[in-house]
Structures are given as C-alpha cells and as structure tokens.
Short mmCIF file of C-alpha atoms and ligand atoms in Angstrom, two decimals:
data_model
loop_
_atom_site.label_atom_id
_atom_site.label_comp_id
_atom_site.label_asym_id
_atom_site.label_seq_id
_atom_site.Cartn_x
_atom_site.Cartn_y
_atom_site.Cartn_z
CA UNK A 1 174.06 24.18 49.40
CA UNK A 2 176.61 25.49 47.00
CA UNK A 3 179.50 22.65 45.71
CA UNK A 4 182.56 23.41 47.32
CA UNK A 5 184.13 23.25 43.93
CA UNK A 6 182.11 26.45 42.97
CA UNK A 7 183.52 28.19 45.71
CA UNK A 8 187.27 27.00 44.81
CA UNK A 9 186.60 28.42 41.18
CA UNK A 10 185.47 31.41 42.29
CA UNK A 11 186.35 35.05 42.44
CA UNK A 12 184.01 37.44 43.85
CA UNK A 13 184.48 41.21 42.89
CA UNK A 14 182.06 43.44 43.80
CA UNK A 15 182.94 46.84 42.54
CA UNK A 16 181.06 50.18 43.24
CA UNK A 17 181.49 52.22 40.32
CA UNK A 18 179.96 55.27 41.26
CA UNK A 19 179.39 55.87 44.73
CA UNK A 20 176.09 57.89 44.95
CA UNK A 21 172.48 57.50 46.55
CA UNK A 22 171.05 54.37 47.54
CA UNK A 23 174.46 52.95 47.18
CA UNK A 24 174.64 49.97 49.50
CA UNK A 25 178.11 50.83 50.23
CA UNK A 26 179.17 54.26 49.68
CA UNK A 27 182.88 53.90 51.06
CA UNK A 28 183.80 52.48 47.50
CA UNK A 29 185.15 48.91 46.92
CA UNK A 30 184.45 46.25 48.52
CA UNK A 31 184.14 42.76 48.30
CA UNK A 32 182.94 39.35 50.20
CA UNK A 33 183.45 35.91 49.79
CA UNK A 34 180.21 34.91 51.73
CA UNK A 35 177.49 36.70 49.58
CA UNK A 36 176.83 40.62 49.55
CA UNK A 37 174.67 42.18 51.26
CA UNK A 38 172.87 44.00 48.41
CA UNK A 39 172.13 43.18 44.47
CA UNK A 40 174.28 43.22 41.61
CA UNK A 41 173.44 44.34 38.55
CA UNK A 42 175.57 41.89 36.58
CA UNK A 43 176.86 38.18 36.67
CA UNK A 44 179.21 36.54 34.32
CA UNK A 45 179.63 33.27 33.62
CA UNK A 46 183.21 32.97 31.69
CA UNK A 47 184.66 30.14 29.69
CA UNK A 48 181.67 28.56 29.31
CA UNK A 49 181.49 25.65 27.14
CA UNK A 50 183.11 22.29 27.12
CA UNK A 51 183.20 18.60 25.77
CA UNK A 52 180.14 16.28 27.35
CA UNK A 53 177.65 14.16 26.42
CA UNK A 54 174.36 13.36 27.64
CA UNK A 55 172.00 10.60 27.58
CA UNK A 56 168.46 11.36 25.04
CA UNK A 57 165.32 9.40 26.25
CA UNK A 58 164.77 7.09 23.72
CA UNK A 59 161.47 5.42 24.43
CA UNK A 60 158.71 6.28 26.76
CA UNK A 61 156.57 3.47 27.69
CA UNK A 62 152.78 3.37 28.91
CA UNK A 63 152.61 7.20 29.29
CA UNK A 64 149.14 6.92 31.16
CA UNK A 65 149.62 4.06 32.89
CA UNK A 66 150.73 3.92 36.78
CA UNK A 67 153.82 1.79 35.55
CA UNK A 68 154.86 4.09 33.02
CA UNK A 69 158.76 4.40 32.56
CA UNK A 70 161.06 5.83 30.07
CA UNK A 71 164.07 4.42 28.95
CA UNK A 72 167.51 6.13 27.71
CA UNK A 73 169.38 5.47 24.55
CA UNK A 74 172.44 3.46 24.71
CA UNK A 75 174.34 6.15 22.39
CA UNK A 76 174.36 9.51 23.77
CA UNK A 77 174.72 13.05 22.38
CA UNK A 78 178.21 14.75 22.14
CA UNK A 79 178.35 18.08 22.65
CA UNK A 80 181.28 20.62 22.21
CA UNK A 81 182.53 24.44 21.79
CA UNK A 82 181.68 27.49 23.10
CA UNK A 83 178.88 27.94 25.65
CA UNK A 84 178.00 23.81 25.18
CA UNK A 85 175.85 22.26 25.66
CA UNK A 86 173.71 25.80 26.56
CA UNK A 87 174.58 25.92 22.59
CA UNK A 88 171.80 23.78 22.00
CA UNK A 89 167.94 24.60 21.81
CA UNK A 90 166.58 26.00 24.58
CA UNK A 91 163.31 26.72 26.14
CA UNK A 92 162.29 29.58 27.99
CA UNK A 93 160.71 29.06 31.62
CA UNK A 94 158.20 31.83 33.71
CA UNK A 95 157.06 30.64 37.22
CA UNK A 96 155.04 32.96 39.23
CA UNK A 97 154.29 35.25 40.70
CA UNK A 98 155.45 37.10 37.66
CA UNK A 99 154.01 38.88 34.57
CA UNK A 100 155.44 39.03 31.25
CA UNK A 101 155.39 42.66 29.75
CA UNK A 102 158.14 42.09 27.11
CA UNK A 103 160.08 39.54 25.74
CA UNK A 104 163.05 39.28 22.88
CA UNK A 105 164.90 36.83 21.60
CA UNK A 106 168.48 37.95 19.18
CA UNK A 107 170.58 36.21 17.50
CA UNK A 108 174.21 37.78 15.98
CA UNK A 109 176.62 36.21 14.30
CA UNK A 110 179.12 37.94 16.85
CA UNK A 111 178.52 39.52 20.15
CA UNK A 112 181.23 41.83 20.06
CA UNK A 113 180.57 43.34 16.61
CA UNK A 114 177.90 44.48 14.46
CA UNK A 115 174.19 43.71 15.03
CA UNK A 116 171.92 42.00 16.80
CA UNK A 117 168.66 40.74 15.23
CA UNK A 118 165.38 40.08 17.09
CA UNK A 119 163.58 37.08 15.92
CA UNK A 120 161.14 36.42 18.47
CA UNK A 121 159.08 38.87 20.33
CA UNK A 122 156.17 39.50 22.76
CA UNK A 123 154.53 42.63 23.69
CA UNK A 124 151.88 42.13 26.34
CA UNK A 125 150.76 45.86 26.19
CA UNK A 126 150.43 45.95 22.16
CA UNK A 127 149.08 42.26 22.25
CA UNK A 128 152.09 41.60 19.04
CA UNK A 129 154.08 38.50 18.79
CA UNK A 130 156.56 37.06 16.67
CA UNK A 131 158.01 33.69 16.93
CA UNK A 132 156.60 32.85 19.90
CA UNK A 133 154.51 30.00 21.06
CA UNK A 134 153.51 29.36 24.54
CA UNK A 135 153.05 26.26 26.17
CA UNK A 136 152.32 25.23 29.65
CA UNK A 137 151.56 22.08 31.67
CA UNK A 138 148.15 21.99 31.43
CA UNK A 139 147.72 18.39 29.82
CA UNK A 140 147.25 14.87 30.56
CA UNK A 141 148.81 13.68 34.08
CA UNK A 142 151.11 10.96 33.95
CA UNK A 143 153.40 9.48 37.18
CA UNK A 144 156.55 8.92 35.20
CA UNK A 145 156.06 12.14 33.21
CA UNK A 146 154.22 14.67 35.19
CA UNK A 147 151.61 16.78 32.94
CA UNK A 148 151.89 16.92 29.58
CA UNK A 149 152.64 20.20 27.43
CA UNK A 150 149.51 21.90 25.99
CA UNK A 151 149.41 25.20 24.22
CA UNK A 152 148.62 27.92 27.21
CA UNK A 153 145.67 29.74 27.42
CA UNK A 154 145.78 33.47 27.56
CA UNK A 155 146.03 33.68 31.03
CA UNK A 156 149.45 31.50 30.57
CA UNK A 157 148.15 28.58 32.69
CA UNK A 158 145.12 27.33 31.32
CA UNK A 159 144.43 24.45 28.48
CA UNK A 160 144.15 26.07 24.83
CA UNK A 161 143.98 23.83 21.81
CA UNK A 162 145.52 26.03 19.73
CA UNK A 163 148.46 28.90 20.07
CA UNK A 164 147.33 31.66 21.86
CA UNK A 165 148.50 34.86 22.77
CA UNK A 166 149.32 35.76 26.91
CA UNK A 167 146.97 38.67 27.50
CA UNK A 168 148.16 42.05 28.57
CA UNK A 169 147.57 41.21 31.97
CA UNK A 170 149.38 37.80 32.77
CA UNK A 171 149.83 37.50 35.88
CA UNK A 172 150.63 34.21 36.93
CA UNK A 173 150.49 32.99 40.82
CA UNK A 174 153.35 31.17 42.86
CA UNK A 175 154.02 27.58 41.25
CA UNK A 176 152.44 28.34 37.84
CA UNK A 177 154.55 28.46 34.80
CA UNK A 178 154.53 28.94 31.23
CA UNK A 179 157.26 28.72 28.75
CA UNK A 180 158.04 30.10 25.53
CA UNK A 181 159.27 28.18 22.56
CA UNK A 182 159.35 29.65 18.93
CA UNK A 183 156.63 28.91 16.48
CA UNK A 184 158.71 26.68 14.47
CA UNK A 185 157.39 23.21 14.60
CA UNK A 186 159.32 19.78 15.73
CA UNK A 187 159.47 17.04 13.12
CA UNK A 188 157.78 14.05 14.21
CA UNK A 189 159.15 12.17 17.38
CA UNK A 190 162.33 10.92 16.95
CA UNK A 191 162.73 11.93 13.05
CA UNK A 192 165.99 13.75 14.02
CA UNK A 193 168.19 14.67 17.10
CA UNK A 194 167.04 18.65 17.08
CA UNK A 195 163.88 17.55 19.09
CA UNK A 196 164.19 14.19 19.48
CA UNK A 197 162.17 11.81 20.70
CA UNK A 198 159.02 13.96 22.54
CA UNK A 199 155.64 12.72 24.46
CA UNK A 200 153.21 12.09 21.81
CA UNK A 201 150.11 14.52 21.69
CA UNK A 202 151.89 17.22 22.58
CA UNK A 203 152.62 20.79 20.40
CA UNK A 204 156.12 20.32 20.09
CA UNK A 205 158.00 23.44 19.21
CA UNK A 206 161.71 23.89 18.64
CA UNK A 207 163.48 25.98 21.18
CA UNK A 208 166.14 28.97 20.89
CA UNK A 209 169.48 27.31 19.69
CA UNK A 210 172.82 28.49 18.73
CA UNK A 211 175.90 29.30 20.63
CA UNK A 212 175.65 33.34 20.31
CA UNK A 213 172.25 34.36 21.31
CA UNK A 214 170.30 36.89 23.70
CA UNK A 215 167.34 37.31 25.34
CA UNK A 216 165.80 40.20 27.32
CA UNK A 217 162.85 40.62 29.68
CA UNK A 218 160.84 42.94 31.07
CA UNK A 219 158.53 41.45 33.81
CA UNK A 220 157.26 42.11 37.34
CA UNK A 221 157.57 39.59 40.08
CA UNK A 222 154.81 40.98 43.02
CA UNK A 223 154.84 39.85 46.18
CA UNK A 224 152.74 36.69 46.03
CA UNK A 225 149.22 36.60 48.33
CA UNK A 226 148.02 33.27 47.91
CA UNK A 227 149.71 30.69 50.12
CA UNK A 228 150.70 27.60 48.34
CA UNK A 229 152.41 24.67 49.15
CA UNK A 230 155.34 24.78 46.78
CA UNK A 231 157.15 27.65 45.57
CA UNK A 232 155.59 29.95 47.48
CA UNK A 233 156.37 33.42 46.42
CA UNK A 234 159.42 32.16 44.49
CA UNK A 235 159.00 33.51 40.84
CA UNK A 236 161.75 32.65 38.39
CA UNK A 237 162.64 33.05 34.46
CA UNK A 238 164.95 29.97 33.74
CA UNK A 239 165.91 28.41 30.32
CA UNK A 240 166.11 24.38 29.97
CA UNK A 241 167.40 22.11 27.01
CA UNK A 242 163.93 22.51 24.82
CA UNK A 243 164.14 18.76 25.12
CA UNK A 244 163.56 18.32 28.30
CA UNK A 245 160.34 19.86 28.70
CA UNK A 246 159.09 17.95 25.46
CA UNK A 247 159.64 14.74 27.12
CA UNK A 248 159.35 15.34 31.43
CA UNK A 249 159.87 18.05 33.45
CA UNK A 250 158.24 17.26 36.61
CA UNK A 251 158.25 13.38 36.12
CA UNK A 252 159.02 10.60 38.50
CA UNK A 253 161.73 8.89 36.07
CA UNK A 254 164.69 10.59 35.91
CA UNK A 255 165.03 8.10 32.40
CA UNK A 256 162.02 10.37 31.08
CA UNK A 257 164.72 13.46 30.63
CA UNK A 258 168.03 14.07 29.16
CA UNK A 259 168.51 16.72 32.26
CA UNK A 260 170.14 14.12 34.77
CA UNK A 261 172.95 13.35 32.19
CA UNK A 262 173.44 16.93 31.75
CA UNK A 263 171.83 18.41 28.56
CA UNK A 264 171.64 22.09 30.25
CA UNK A 265 169.98 24.67 32.61
CA UNK A 266 170.53 27.97 32.96
CA UNK A 267 168.32 29.81 35.45
CA UNK A 268 168.93 33.47 35.07
CA UNK A 269 166.52 35.18 37.66
CA UNK A 270 165.47 32.68 40.13
CA UNK A 271 164.28 32.82 44.31
CA UNK A 272 165.87 30.25 45.53
CA UNK A 273 163.95 29.45 48.83
CA UNK A 274 161.28 31.01 51.16
CA UNK A 275 163.91 32.65 53.61
CA UNK A 276 165.72 34.69 50.44
CA UNK A 277 162.13 35.83 48.14
CA UNK A 278 163.77 39.21 47.58
CA UNK A 279 166.82 37.52 45.97
CA UNK A 280 167.30 36.39 42.66
CA UNK A 281 170.20 33.68 41.70
CA UNK A 282 171.80 32.56 38.58
CA UNK A 283 172.89 29.13 38.37
CA UNK A 284 174.51 26.87 35.33
CA UNK A 285 173.05 22.93 35.88
CA UNK A 286 175.50 21.07 33.79
CA UNK A 287 178.56 19.23 34.65
CA UNK A 288 180.86 21.87 34.06
CA UNK A 289 182.83 22.63 37.33
CA UNK A 290 180.60 20.41 38.89
CA UNK A 291 179.88 16.89 39.35
CA UNK A 292 176.36 17.65 41.28
CA UNK A 293 173.87 18.19 39.15
CA UNK A 294 171.17 19.50 41.51
CA UNK A 295 172.99 22.19 42.76
CA UNK A 296 174.61 23.16 39.76
CA UNK A 297 176.85 26.23 39.89
CA UNK A 298 175.43 29.28 41.16
CA UNK A 299 177.01 32.08 41.27
CA UNK A 300 177.74 34.02 44.77
CA UNK A 301 175.57 37.60 44.05
CA UNK A 302 172.42 38.27 43.31
CA UNK A 303 169.75 40.66 41.69
CA UNK A 304 167.51 42.55 44.12
CA UNK A 305 163.85 41.50 43.34
CA UNK A 306 161.78 44.78 43.09
CA UNK A 307 158.30 43.96 43.84
CA UNK A 308 156.83 47.07 43.32
CA UNK A 309 157.90 47.86 39.81
CA UNK A 310 158.71 46.52 36.36
CA UNK A 311 162.21 44.94 36.43
CA UNK A 312 163.91 44.81 32.94
CA UNK A 313 166.77 42.62 31.80
CA UNK A 314 168.26 40.10 29.82
CA UNK A 315 170.87 37.52 29.39
CA UNK A 316 173.79 37.33 26.73
CA UNK A 317 175.12 34.29 25.58
CA UNK A 318 178.36 35.66 24.27
CA UNK A 319 180.71 33.98 21.08
CA UNK A 320 183.48 34.26 23.55
CA UNK A 321 182.07 31.71 26.28
CA UNK A 322 181.03 34.56 28.63
CA UNK A 323 177.25 34.23 29.98
CA UNK A 324 176.11 37.77 31.31
CA UNK A 325 173.33 37.99 33.00
CA UNK A 326 172.21 42.06 34.01
CA UNK A 327 169.46 44.02 35.08
CA UNK A 328 169.03 47.59 33.37
CA UNK A 329 166.52 50.05 34.28
CA UNK A 330 166.80 51.67 30.18
CA UNK A 331 166.98 48.48 28.45
CA UNK A 332 165.02 48.68 25.15
CA UNK A 333 163.85 45.58 23.47
CA UNK A 334 164.31 47.01 19.98
CA UNK A 335 164.13 44.96 16.73
CA UNK A 336 167.73 45.48 16.24
CA UNK A 337 170.65 46.46 18.39
CA UNK A 338 173.94 47.11 18.14
CA UNK A 339 176.88 44.64 19.60
CA UNK A 340 178.41 48.00 21.03
CA UNK A 341 175.56 48.80 23.36
CA UNK A 342 175.04 45.53 24.29
CA UNK A 343 178.73 45.38 25.05
CA UNK A 344 178.14 48.68 27.02
CA UNK A 345 175.48 47.12 28.82
CA UNK A 346 177.53 44.17 30.28
CA UNK A 347 180.71 45.40 29.86
CA UNK A 348 182.98 44.83 32.67
CA UNK A 349 185.17 47.78 34.35
CA UNK A 350 188.87 47.37 33.21
CA UNK A 351 189.95 47.44 36.80
CA UNK A 352 187.62 44.45 37.52
CA UNK A 353 188.87 42.48 34.56
CA UNK A 354 192.24 42.88 35.48
CA UNK A 355 191.95 42.13 38.81
CA UNK A 356 190.12 38.83 37.66
CA UNK A 357 191.92 35.83 38.65
CA UNK A 358 191.41 32.54 37.05
CA UNK A 359 191.83 28.70 38.21
CA UNK A 360 192.87 26.31 35.72
CA UNK A 361 191.65 22.57 36.98
CA UNK A 362 190.72 19.16 36.01
CA UNK A 363 188.48 17.34 37.55
CA UNK A 364 186.42 14.05 36.83
CA UNK A 365 183.82 12.39 39.32
CA UNK A 366 180.80 10.18 38.56
CA UNK A 367 177.44 11.08 38.47
CA UNK A 368 175.20 7.97 38.08
CA UNK A 369 171.79 7.88 37.38
CA UNK A 370 169.57 4.63 38.01
CA UNK A 371 165.88 4.68 37.41
CA UNK A 372 163.78 1.30 37.41
CA UNK A 373 166.84 -0.37 36.74
CA UNK A 374 167.22 1.22 33.21
CA UNK A 375 170.94 2.49 32.59
CA UNK A 376 173.52 3.61 35.05
CA UNK A 377 176.34 4.82 33.71
CA UNK A 378 179.47 7.50 34.74
CA UNK A 379 180.18 10.63 33.22
CA UNK A 380 183.82 12.34 33.92
CA UNK A 381 184.70 15.61 32.52
CA UNK A 382 187.20 18.28 32.36
CA UNK A 383 186.76 21.74 32.98
CA UNK A 384 189.84 23.89 32.10
CA UNK A 385 188.85 27.29 33.52
CA UNK A 386 185.56 28.40 35.16
CA UNK A 387 185.42 31.75 36.91
CA UNK A 388 182.72 33.47 37.68
CA UNK A 389 182.34 37.64 38.25
CA UNK A 390 180.21 40.45 39.59
CA UNK A 391 179.76 43.50 38.83
CA UNK A 392 178.50 45.57 40.86
CA UNK A 393 177.07 49.03 39.23
CA UNK A 394 174.65 51.27 40.81
CA UNK A 395 171.30 49.71 40.29
CA UNK A 396 169.02 51.90 42.27
C1 LIG B 1 143.13 30.40 32.90
O1 LIG B 1 142.53 29.97 31.73
C2 LIG B 1 141.62 28.76 31.93
C3 LIG B 1 141.17 28.35 30.44
O2 LIG B 1 140.78 29.48 29.68
C4 LIG B 1 140.94 28.66 33.20
O3 LIG B 1 140.16 27.11 33.18
C5 LIG B 1 141.32 28.98 34.47
O4 LIG B 1 140.51 28.92 35.45
C6 LIG B 1 142.04 30.50 34.31
N1 LIG B 1 142.93 30.74 35.42
C7 LIG B 1 142.77 31.69 36.43
C8 LIG B 1 143.51 32.07 37.47
O5 LIG B 1 141.94 32.73 35.68
C1 LIG B 2 161.99 31.71 14.83
O1 LIG B 2 162.65 31.50 16.04
C2 LIG B 2 163.55 29.78 15.66
C3 LIG B 2 164.16 29.28 16.47
O2 LIG B 2 165.37 30.04 16.84
C4 LIG B 2 164.61 30.21 14.19
O3 LIG B 2 164.33 29.08 13.86
C5 LIG B 2 163.55 30.76 13.18
O4 LIG B 2 164.43 31.48 12.11
C6 LIG B 2 162.89 32.11 13.77
N1 LIG B 2 162.14 32.20 12.91
C7 LIG B 2 161.77 33.76 12.32
C8 LIG B 2 161.01 33.87 11.17
O5 LIG B 2 162.90 34.41 12.57
C1 LIG B 3 149.45 40.63 45.90
O1 LIG B 3 148.92 41.92 46.50
C2 LIG B 3 149.32 43.38 45.76
C3 LIG B 3 148.70 44.01 46.59
O2 LIG B 3 147.05 44.19 46.18
C4 LIG B 3 149.19 43.51 44.05
O3 LIG B 3 149.92 44.54 44.02
C5 LIG B 3 149.94 42.26 43.83
O4 LIG B 3 150.15 42.10 42.64
C6 LIG B 3 149.33 40.95 44.57
N1 LIG B 3 150.26 39.81 44.22
C7 LIG B 3 149.48 38.97 43.18
C8 LIG B 3 150.76 37.68 42.60
O5 LIG B 3 148.92 38.68 42.83
C1 LIG B 4 168.41 30.46 50.10
O1 LIG B 4 168.96 30.20 49.07
C2 LIG B 4 170.24 30.98 49.25
C3 LIG B 4 170.99 31.26 47.45
O2 LIG B 4 171.23 29.82 47.35
C4 LIG B 4 170.97 30.63 50.20
O3 LIG B 4 172.44 31.44 50.36
C5 LIG B 4 170.51 30.47 51.74
O4 LIG B 4 171.33 29.87 52.22
C6 LIG B 4 169.36 29.69 51.41
N1 LIG B 4 168.80 29.59 52.85
C7 LIG B 4 167.90 28.61 53.36
C8 LIG B 4 167.37 28.78 54.17
O5 LIG B 4 168.25 27.55 52.31
C1 LIG B 5 194.69 18.31 33.42
O1 LIG B 5 194.98 17.60 32.27
C2 LIG B 5 196.16 17.32 31.35
C3 LIG B 5 196.01 15.90 30.71
O2 LIG B 5 195.56 14.75 31.76
C4 LIG B 5 197.31 17.52 32.38
O3 LIG B 5 198.08 17.45 31.54
C5 LIG B 5 197.45 18.90 33.30
O4 LIG B 5 198.54 18.47 33.93
C6 LIG B 5 196.04 19.10 33.83
N1 LIG B 5 196.21 20.17 34.88
C7 LIG B 5 196.23 20.40 35.75
C8 LIG B 5 195.87 21.26 36.54
O5 LIG B 5 195.92 19.17 36.94
C1 LIG B 6 188.50 46.23 49.04
C2 LIG B 6 188.55 45.32 50.13
O1 LIG B 6 187.65 45.52 51.19
N1 LIG B 6 189.34 44.37 49.82
C3 LIG B 6 189.33 43.28 50.70
C4 LIG B 6 188.62 41.69 49.97
O2 LIG B 6 188.91 40.61 50.52
C5 LIG B 6 190.16 40.48 50.90
C6 LIG B 6 190.19 39.00 51.44
O3 LIG B 6 189.58 38.80 52.55
C7 LIG B 6 191.04 41.55 51.90
O4 LIG B 6 191.94 41.26 52.03
C8 LIG B 6 190.74 42.95 50.93
O5 LIG B 6 191.25 44.32 51.78
#
C-alpha cells in the first residue's frame, strides 16, 4: 500500500524517447497515473533532504537473554541538508536470488562537474576487492536484536572469522543476504556518533557517507528454484543507515534500531511481493513527504527484472538533492568517471524536465513508537517539495 501523500506529490512522466524495436509503447509519448505497463530506465527522487531528527540506540540490555531489550537515547541526532538523512553513512544490502559481479562506490565534490573517484571496488571474476567488507547475519541469535553480524564467508551467507572476499560464483538464494561496508573500522561502540552504539562482538565498519556519492552494480537476479517461506524470489539491493545493521536489522524490539524514527533507508532495486517478481521498485523510507515509515515513498515506476542475463545499474546521490536510480547496459565501473558521463546516463530530456510540475506542501503528523514502554515520541516535519519523476528510455 502506497501512501496517499505520495500520489498527491507525484508527477508521472513516461516518455518514449526513441521508438524502436522492443518498445513497449511504439506509438510515442504516454503516461499513466496508476502504474506503467513496462519498466523504466531511470527513476529520480528530487529535492531529497530535510531537517529532522532520529533517536539513536543508547543501551542494549541482556542481548542474549529472552528478556533482552534496548533503550533509545533521550537526546536525538539532528540531520539537515541536501539528501539528509541519506547523506549519513549507509550500508549496502543484497538479498537473493542474486549474484554480484561488480560493485563500485564513488565520491565527487560536485555531481555536476569534475570527476567521480572510485573509493571502493569488488570484482567477482578477477577476485579483486578494495575498501569493501562483506558481512552477513550469521552470528548469535537474539530475540530483540535478531542474528548478529559476522564476516561473511566466501559464499556470502556463512560465518567467517575474518574479512573474506566473495567467491566469483556468489549466487545467494531467496531470503539470504550479505552486506557491504567499507574496510574502515568503527571506533569503540558509543565512542562517537559516527558509528554510534553497536552490538558487542560484531565486526563494526563504517558505511559510505556524504551528500554526493554514487554506487554502481553489475548483478544477476535469476529466478528462484528453492521454495522458501519468506521472501521467495524477492531479490533486492538496498541501503540502510549503517547504524541499523550494527544494532538490529531484524529484531523484535523497535528500540534496538534508529530505523523507526527515520534514520533512513533507500531501496533501489527491490521486488516488493510475490505478485510482481519481475518488477524492481525504488522506495525511500524516512519522514520526508510521508508519515508512514513502513511504506515510505515509493516511486510509481519500476525497472524490469531480467532473470536470464546480467543487469547493470546504479544510484547517484546528487549534489542538487536528486537521487537518480538507473539501469544502463553499457555501464562501466571504472576507477574514475567524468561527471558529464554520469550526467548523460541519468539526464532527463528537456521536454520531460519542462513538463515536470512541482508541488509545495507542508505537512505534519505524528509517528509514535512505543517499545517495551521505553520511549514514545512525536515527530513532525515539514517537507517543502518532493516530486518523483521517471524517464522512460529505450531499455530493451
Ligand atoms: C556457505 O558457507 C558456510 C560456511 O563456509 C557453509 O556452512 C554453508 O553451508 C555454505 N552455504 C552453502 C549454500 O553452500
Ligand atoms: C573507504 O571508504 C570509506 C567510507 O566511504 C572512506 O571513508 C575511506 O576514505 C575509503 N578508503 C579509501 C582508501 O578510499
Ligand atoms: C534456477 O535454475 C535456473 C536454471 O537451471 C538457473 O539458471 C538459476 O540460476 C537457478 N536459480 C537459482 C537461484 O539457483
Ligand atoms: C506488489 O507490489 C507492487 C509495487 O509496490 C504493488 O503495485 C502491488 O499492488 C503489490 N501487489 C500485491 C498483491 O500486494
Ligand atoms: C508552510 O508553512 C509555512 C510556515 O508555517 C507557511 O508560511 C506557508 O504558508 C506554508 N505553506 C503551505 C503551502 O501551506
Ligand atoms: C500523452 C498522453 O497520453 N497524455 C495524457 C496523460 O494523462 C493525462 C491525464 O489522464 C491526459 O489528459 C493526457 O492526454
């Protein structure tokens, strides 16, 4: 279920820029407000970033006992500015069925000019990895926290006692997950707010921070063959505020994570349910433009999942507050990329930009969280403008 607010703020533009073979709509321009019939190539969230706050985990009590619990800090972390809170450190999550061929993380001073420098890299075929740590949930179970993070073994889902590169054939199944962090170790738990408080005993690494950043992927999402109860054939690539997995990603106590109070998540290529396993959606989960953290703000278009060949794509967190998610067949994950090239991958046709309508709106609501009677709070926010637009290029 999508929030009504999103619908109110969303302008859907589907433009066929070059009619041709394989075109889902060879007649030319078309639009729809109730979901398109075929995949898009780019999804852009504009005007991302707002001033807000979230609650950090302060204490993790009796983590392995059945009455384990957490408390959130009374003070809160304030965030502001372009792309906030997604300008904070993010971890990158992969759910199967998926195999990762290539990964690159980049930074730039300005997404509109100069160059993007690659700071992190993984190449499955050449077995190269730089500034990447693969973790997974193979550690000690806990009711309030879920399973602890550990280093991932080479298949992505087993336990390893030190940092291990994923093997070249790293296909993981439905409901299996590995996570990429940088190789920069966190300070001691609670030492500062960069990594915050985290679960004791885990390998704790920094995520990827900054307003302007880019992540590129080459991956496969083959059809699932093994029937599982959860997340059957629902692969995904998504980002969380890196504090979330270090405390609790799948626990039962919402006070064990900053997620509920909106520290941030963006799903870039995600199968949402078992009825739409060939569609990859993009969703932001924070309180910008939506009071519903669970449903978040989902873009109204989707990428087509190709189960029989490699897909290439990425996400650009622009200096201008536009987050562009795209698929591109001739993507190169080279060590440096011209901003102009990246811009050309995600640029929207003039006609489309001119046609964009924007909505300015203030809204406020309450999002209360009560866990084990710990802290209930109210959150209000103002959103100035959110619009979501889609560029429908020739994808096939
Ligand atoms: C993955 O690796 C772990 C540890 O090395 C092993 O126990 C597990 O069976 C492997 N999983 C598969 C599906 O091979
Ligand atoms: C590795 O990634 C982290 C997080 O983005 C970054 O702070 C660090 O500078 C990177 N290391 C190198 C050598 O680029
Ligand atoms: C399922 O089977 C097909 C055909 O053998 C194979 O290509 C695909 O990789 C398999 N998927 C998984 C998740 O193992
Ligand atoms: C599956 O997810 C898509 C995308 O969010 C949505 O449009 C569709 O209604 C969902 N279907 C079901 C059965 O929930
Ligand atoms: C938004 O809030 C500001 C400050 O409260 C107010 O001045 C402005 O008129 C509001 N805008 C809308 C569209 O309601
Ligand atoms: C090109 C095209 O089909 N435009 C349509 C977009 O949707 C509006 C509202 O339904 C129509 O009025 C346009 O004709």
